[in-house]
XYZ file of C-alpha atoms in Angstrom:
305
model
C 93.525 79.619 129.806
C 95.044 82.282 131.077
C 95.783 81.353 134.739
C 99.156 81.758 136.412
C 100.765 79.068 138.455
C 103.117 81.223 140.523
C 102.323 83.662 143.286
C 105.230 85.887 142.263
C 103.635 86.895 138.958
C 100.054 87.101 140.171
C 100.131 90.863 140.635
C 101.616 91.486 137.206
C 99.063 89.233 135.536
C 96.231 90.937 137.373
C 97.558 94.275 136.208
C 97.806 92.991 132.647
C 94.232 91.739 132.688
C 93.068 95.031 134.121
C 94.989 97.042 131.527
C 93.576 94.915 128.720
C 89.958 95.443 129.801
C 90.339 99.165 130.369
C 92.251 99.687 127.139
C 89.277 98.230 125.276
C 87.012 100.769 126.926
C 85.250 98.310 129.196
C 84.235 99.406 132.705
C 86.164 97.838 135.564
C 84.672 94.521 136.597
C 82.915 94.577 139.969
C 84.623 92.670 142.768
C 83.610 89.058 143.174
C 80.915 88.553 145.797
C 82.302 87.308 149.077
C 79.763 84.517 149.323
C 80.826 82.934 146.047
C 81.778 79.291 146.702
C 84.559 77.437 144.914
C 84.591 79.094 141.523
C 86.204 76.080 139.963
C 86.796 72.983 142.017
C 86.945 70.667 139.002
C 90.734 70.392 139.324
C 92.729 71.627 142.295
C 95.141 73.739 140.258
C 92.266 75.970 139.123
C 90.375 76.436 142.364
C 89.185 80.008 142.753
C 89.362 80.862 139.038
C 86.612 81.522 136.540
C 86.378 79.846 133.118
C 87.780 81.851 130.222
C 85.772 82.519 127.098
C 82.987 85.061 126.669
C 80.745 82.747 124.641
C 77.916 84.678 122.978
C 74.981 84.280 120.586
C 73.860 86.494 117.716
C 70.516 88.275 117.502
C 69.031 85.233 115.763
C 70.135 83.030 118.699
C 72.839 81.380 116.588
C 76.137 80.660 118.302
C 78.878 83.198 117.640
C 81.868 81.126 116.562
C 84.954 83.038 117.575
C 88.162 82.667 119.542
C 86.280 83.069 122.834
C 84.732 79.644 122.327
C 88.197 78.155 121.913
C 89.354 79.957 125.052
C 86.581 78.235 127.002
C 87.578 74.838 125.636
C 91.267 75.428 126.372
C 90.553 76.596 129.912
C 89.136 73.226 130.853
C 91.586 71.252 128.713
C 94.384 72.695 130.829
C 93.150 70.262 133.478
C 94.376 67.251 131.497
C 96.597 65.233 133.775
C 94.436 66.003 136.768
C 91.263 64.685 135.145
C 90.689 62.328 132.198
C 89.580 63.771 128.881
C 86.085 62.287 129.170
C 85.504 64.060 132.479
C 86.811 67.331 131.078
C 84.553 67.071 128.051
C 81.548 66.462 130.304
C 82.437 69.512 132.371
C 82.714 71.715 129.274
C 79.317 70.491 128.096
C 77.814 71.317 131.486
C 79.283 74.813 131.243
C 77.844 75.246 127.746
C 74.423 74.142 128.976
C 74.695 76.630 131.819
C 75.577 79.544 129.559
C 73.577 78.870 126.413
C 70.080 78.033 125.277
C 69.589 74.478 123.959
C 70.081 75.248 120.244
C 73.386 77.163 120.475
C 74.542 74.742 123.182
C 74.099 71.840 120.756
C 76.077 73.735 118.130
C 78.850 74.465 120.633
C 78.987 70.815 121.715
C 79.345 69.722 118.093
C 82.245 72.145 117.711
C 83.730 70.865 120.958
C 83.787 67.344 119.543
C 85.472 68.597 116.382
C 87.914 70.672 118.424
C 88.978 67.713 120.549
C 89.386 65.462 117.525
C 91.406 68.160 115.751
C 93.707 68.683 118.737
C 94.342 64.951 119.068
C 95.043 64.575 115.360
C 97.304 67.629 115.401
C 99.407 66.153 118.189
C 99.932 63.035 116.099
C 100.860 64.999 112.989
C 103.326 67.213 114.850
C 105.123 64.141 116.149
C 105.560 62.936 112.585
C 106.940 66.194 111.193
C 110.567 65.664 110.160
C 113.073 67.398 112.438
C 114.696 70.475 110.969
C 117.622 72.592 112.071
C 115.999 75.497 110.239
C 113.574 77.101 112.717
C 111.833 79.078 109.985
C 111.287 76.017 107.826
C 109.983 74.069 110.833
C 107.552 76.853 111.736
C 106.207 77.032 108.201
C 105.773 73.258 108.047
C 103.843 73.204 111.309
C 101.543 76.038 110.236
C 100.832 74.375 106.914
C 100.118 71.047 108.603
C 97.659 72.391 111.130
C 95.823 74.609 108.657
C 95.459 71.742 106.227
C 94.226 69.488 109.021
C 91.520 71.938 110.075
C 89.653 71.452 106.824
C 88.920 67.893 107.965
C 87.075 69.094 111.053
C 85.797 72.627 110.398
C 84.246 74.712 107.673
C 86.222 77.701 106.446
C 83.937 80.006 108.440
C 84.375 77.964 111.618
C 88.152 77.900 111.199
C 88.284 81.651 110.669
C 86.196 82.245 113.772
C 87.966 79.848 116.112
C 91.516 80.335 114.894
C 91.594 83.746 113.190
C 93.481 85.618 115.945
C 95.858 82.681 116.413
C 96.577 82.605 112.681
C 97.240 86.337 112.653
C 99.785 85.959 115.443
C 101.405 82.977 113.744
C 101.646 84.796 110.418
C 103.232 87.796 112.107
C 105.736 85.566 113.896
C 106.742 83.776 110.701
C 107.040 87.089 108.855
C 109.421 88.375 111.530
C 111.420 85.155 111.476
C 111.711 85.530 107.701
C 113.094 89.051 108.045
C 115.553 88.037 110.745
C 116.771 85.051 108.715
C 117.272 87.037 105.489
C 121.041 87.292 105.097
C 120.694 89.704 102.159
C 119.450 92.498 104.438
C 121.695 94.905 106.270
C 120.684 96.051 109.756
C 118.965 99.233 108.570
C 116.900 97.326 106.000
C 116.005 94.700 108.581
C 114.795 97.314 111.055
C 112.700 99.032 108.370
C 111.004 95.757 107.489
C 110.316 94.979 111.148
C 108.910 98.476 111.626
C 106.624 97.921 108.632
C 105.355 94.723 110.244
C 104.717 96.653 113.459
C 102.737 99.272 111.563
C 100.655 96.611 109.812
C 99.471 95.015 113.059
C 95.789 95.529 113.865
C 95.341 97.699 116.986
C 94.066 94.823 119.117
C 96.997 92.598 118.174
C 99.481 95.398 118.818
C 97.893 96.044 122.198
C 98.057 92.369 123.155
C 101.702 92.205 122.095
C 102.801 95.365 123.895
C 100.738 95.082 127.081
C 103.060 92.676 128.957
C 106.062 94.908 128.315
C 104.128 97.983 129.450
C 102.984 96.269 132.634
C 106.506 95.029 133.367
C 107.996 98.477 132.775
C 105.369 100.114 134.983
C 105.960 97.588 137.768
C 109.687 98.332 137.682
C 109.010 102.077 137.703
C 106.689 101.745 140.711
C 109.301 99.754 142.645
C 111.925 102.374 141.856
C 109.580 105.192 142.859
C 108.799 103.578 146.214
C 112.487 102.837 146.803
C 113.156 106.567 146.477
C 110.442 107.567 148.927
C 107.451 107.839 146.615
C 104.095 107.383 148.295
C 100.685 106.181 147.172
C 99.794 109.505 145.556
C 102.940 109.520 143.438
C 102.376 105.904 142.436
C 98.774 106.695 141.488
C 99.861 109.575 139.254
C 102.478 107.402 137.540
C 99.966 104.637 136.862
C 97.288 107.073 135.700
C 99.722 108.655 133.256
C 100.743 105.237 131.930
C 97.289 103.652 131.675
C 94.276 105.589 132.957
C 92.888 106.947 136.251
C 90.528 103.952 136.424
C 93.389 101.499 136.044
C 95.458 103.391 138.604
C 92.609 103.191 141.119
C 92.148 99.466 140.580
C 95.883 98.810 140.850
C 95.892 100.773 144.092
C 93.175 98.454 145.374
C 95.332 95.462 144.453
C 98.233 96.997 146.373
C 96.090 97.427 149.475
C 94.736 93.892 149.225
C 98.261 92.494 148.902
C 99.444 94.541 151.892
C 96.552 93.282 154.010
C 97.236 89.714 152.907
C 100.898 89.948 153.884
C 99.931 91.427 157.252
C 97.660 88.469 157.913
C 100.405 86.046 156.869
C 102.773 87.721 159.333
C 100.184 87.520 162.123
C 99.457 83.878 161.291
C 103.115 82.917 161.475
C 103.574 84.799 164.738
C 100.542 83.189 166.370
C 101.652 79.734 165.256
C 105.119 80.387 166.648
C 103.551 81.418 169.951
C 102.078 77.936 170.250
C 105.584 76.663 170.867
C 108.302 74.881 168.940
C 108.294 71.197 168.134
C 105.126 69.250 167.498
C 102.173 71.642 167.534
C 98.596 70.720 168.296
C 96.815 70.576 164.890
C 93.565 71.696 166.503
C 95.181 74.829 167.907
C 96.918 75.565 164.608
C 93.622 75.209 162.744
C 91.896 77.478 165.260
C 94.501 80.177 164.621
C 94.167 79.687 160.879
C 90.377 79.892 160.982
C 90.484 83.231 162.792
C 92.532 84.825 160.029
C 91.551 83.127 156.779
C 88.442 81.887 155.028
C 88.337 78.261 153.795
C 89.075 79.429 150.240
C 92.034 81.526 151.391
C 93.456 78.634 153.387
C 94.150 76.774 150.148
C 96.853 79.345 149.384
C 98.679 78.956 152.682
C 100.792 75.997 151.613
C 103.116 78.388 149.797
C 103.758 80.251 153.069
C 104.528 77.293 155.335
């Protein structure tokens, strides 16, 4: 899942998601329709979000088994603790039925059962791994354990589809840990080996790795530009040069939405204060709130009390 739990980082995460979609050449997503009800009221922590995972079928109507299917599973599994596993599994199956025709839905549900069993077994195995002061050795042991375990639940093709990108990231991480732990290398040799690993990364993996740093650097540059008197036009040009004109336009929209939101928060606080200090009439407070915020927006107001 890929949802944030803090309001502070929401803008950066939105920018990252936007950058990722535009960098892949996809058109900007249209804004969500205003009349959309609770997008996800299954657990409170995910209200207003949409399920991850672009689950697809091939031309022969067979399920495409890839990491997107795992993203869908993980999105709902993030609700563990708020809902029992049985309820979460039922919700995932409902989502699969909604998205897929009966045949690929059955295939996806079978994989869901295997996925849940694998995750539960993996948790047990990880608890039994012997502790090690050697981080590299511990990482290798964990990777070997989980890849061996997968063969119990998935075919080689299913494992490659569901876990291929994850394995690529894990292999890259272990390779870098190996270089950093190699005491026989001097600093120049170490940097050359790390650079070779950078060059060997597939474009998509390199993009995913670098995007957060690029977004963070751009955010800092925008703050600095505004602090020195830069206006919206200057910010747009900076963003367009960093990402693309489309991304700059969308980020400008996010800025305007955030400004409008903060203005409404300020007005809300002022109108509540005008009701008087001490114990306020809940009916009057709710009336003020209803004039400024929709029911969905009101769920966010707890952070501004």
